[in-house]
């Protein structure tokens, strides 16, 4: 148990939080906002298009979603699925920085498969549909050259240019730690 006779000033101040000016919110301070949510419901977020997933998981614009997990367990595939679904359902364009998904042609083929819900084979996708999807992809997905884009600042600058010129709504960094590790190994 704490001996308050020998407590630091911080400990004493924490005991009487209401007596000091600190940068925290209390529920009463934002009561109107909470009441509005209570009366009108929570924001729903964007559906992905799978009922079982939509019941438990939704995303919203202007938010950060971080996927973590064991390497090789499908995080990139899931991310590609989500961006393809958001493109199909909402028309959202995406900028992608993905040193993990190489070669780039293979990455594009994987996203094609998700966009078309078909296996990426000439026996599954007629050439006319392939050409149409290639043009569609070109107008909706922008893959950054990870060998030329060297820093987070450059990624964000490129992303801002794409927001302004192409109206992208989603930025995927998959995964930036690859770039950091690469720079550390090269001592840059």
PDB file of N, CA and C in Angstrom, residues 6 47 63 67 70-72 75 95 99 113 117 122 132 136 148-149 154 159 188:
ATOM      1  N   UNK A   6       4.816  10.065   2.195  1.00  0.00           N
ATOM      2  CA  UNK A   6       6.095  10.147   1.496  1.00  0.00           C
ATOM      3  C   UNK A   6       5.909  10.115  -0.029  1.00  0.00           C
ATOM      4  N   UNK A  47     -18.960  -1.386 -45.007  1.00  0.00           N
ATOM      5  CA  UNK A  47     -19.060  -2.841 -45.127  1.00  0.00           C
ATOM      6  C   UNK A  47     -18.050  -3.326 -46.157  1.00  0.00           C
ATOM      7  N   UNK A  63      -9.350   7.013 -40.993  1.00  0.00           N
ATOM      8  CA  UNK A  63      -8.904   6.229 -39.843  1.00  0.00           C
ATOM      9  C   UNK A  63      -7.686   5.414 -40.253  1.00  0.00           C
ATOM     10  N   UNK A  67      -2.776  -3.914 -39.554  1.00  0.00           N
ATOM     11  CA  UNK A  67      -2.879  -5.369 -39.530  1.00  0.00           C
ATOM     12  C   UNK A  67      -1.553  -5.919 -39.036  1.00  0.00           C
ATOM     13  N   UNK A  70       1.645 -12.972 -37.661  1.00  0.00           N
ATOM     14  CA  UNK A  70       2.791 -13.799 -38.011  1.00  0.00           C
ATOM     15  C   UNK A  70       3.042 -13.684 -39.517  1.00  0.00           C
ATOM     16  N   UNK A  71       4.312 -13.558 -39.948  1.00  0.00           N
ATOM     17  CA  UNK A  71       4.604 -13.485 -41.382  1.00  0.00           C
ATOM     18  C   UNK A  71       4.039 -14.688 -42.141  1.00  0.00           C
ATOM     19  N   UNK A  72       3.554 -14.407 -43.353  1.00  0.00           N
ATOM     20  CA  UNK A  72       3.069 -15.468 -44.224  1.00  0.00           C
ATOM     21  C   UNK A  72       1.683 -15.991 -43.891  1.00  0.00           C
ATOM     22  N   UNK A  75      -1.900 -11.450 -44.286  1.00  0.00           N
ATOM     23  CA  UNK A  75      -2.236 -10.045 -44.023  1.00  0.00           C
ATOM     24  C   UNK A  75      -2.304  -9.249 -45.329  1.00  0.00           C
ATOM     25  N   UNK A  95      -3.828   4.057 -53.273  1.00  0.00           N
ATOM     26  CA  UNK A  95      -2.384   4.139 -53.501  1.00  0.00           C
ATOM     27  C   UNK A  95      -1.749   3.028 -52.676  1.00  0.00           C
ATOM     28  N   UNK A  99       6.673  -2.888 -50.746  1.00  0.00           N
ATOM     29  CA  UNK A  99       7.906  -3.589 -51.090  1.00  0.00           C
ATOM     30  C   UNK A  99       7.809  -5.085 -50.825  1.00  0.00           C
ATOM     31  N   UNK A 113      -7.490 -10.740 -59.652  1.00  0.00           N
ATOM     32  CA  UNK A 113      -8.290 -11.907 -59.248  1.00  0.00           C
ATOM     33  C   UNK A 113      -9.360 -11.518 -58.249  1.00  0.00           C
ATOM     34  N   UNK A 117     -13.163 -11.672 -59.002  1.00  0.00           N
ATOM     35  CA  UNK A 117     -13.607 -12.907 -58.319  1.00  0.00           C
ATOM     36  C   UNK A 117     -13.384 -14.122 -59.214  1.00  0.00           C
ATOM     37  N   UNK A 122      -5.814 -17.276 -68.329  1.00  0.00           N
ATOM     38  CA  UNK A 122      -6.459 -16.921 -69.588  1.00  0.00           C
ATOM     39  C   UNK A 122      -7.664 -17.801 -69.893  1.00  0.00           C
ATOM     40  N   UNK A 132     -10.086  -4.751 -70.354  1.00  0.00           N
ATOM     41  CA  UNK A 132     -10.973  -3.812 -69.666  1.00  0.00           C
ATOM     42  C   UNK A 132     -10.537  -3.640 -68.203  1.00  0.00           C
ATOM     43  N   UNK A 136      -9.169  -0.415 -66.158  1.00  0.00           N
ATOM     44  CA  UNK A 136      -9.851  -0.052 -64.916  1.00  0.00           C
ATOM     45  C   UNK A 136      -8.851   0.037 -63.765  1.00  0.00           C
ATOM     46  N   UNK A 148      12.287   3.755 -55.792  1.00  0.00           N
ATOM     47  CA  UNK A 148      12.503   5.194 -55.971  1.00  0.00           C
ATOM     48  C   UNK A 148      11.950   6.001 -54.804  1.00  0.00           C
ATOM     49  N   UNK A 149      10.971   5.471 -54.124  1.00  0.00           N
ATOM     50  CA  UNK A 149      10.369   6.156 -52.988  1.00  0.00           C
ATOM     51  C   UNK A 149      11.114   5.695 -51.749  1.00  0.00           C
ATOM     52  N   UNK A 154       8.486  10.924 -48.569  1.00  0.00           N
ATOM     53  CA  UNK A 154       8.217  10.776 -50.004  1.00  0.00           C
ATOM     54  C   UNK A 154       6.932   9.994 -50.243  1.00  0.00           C
ATOM     55  N   UNK A 159       1.467  10.363 -51.933  1.00  0.00           N
ATOM     56  CA  UNK A 159       0.066  10.092 -51.600  1.00  0.00           C
ATOM     57  C   UNK A 159      -0.770  11.362 -51.684  1.00  0.00           C
ATOM     58  N   UNK A 188      21.758   3.281 -44.197  1.00  0.00           N
ATOM     59  CA  UNK A 188      21.376   4.561 -44.825  1.00  0.00           C
ATOM     60  C   UNK A 188      20.682   5.457 -43.833  1.00  0.00           C
TER      61      UNK A 188
END
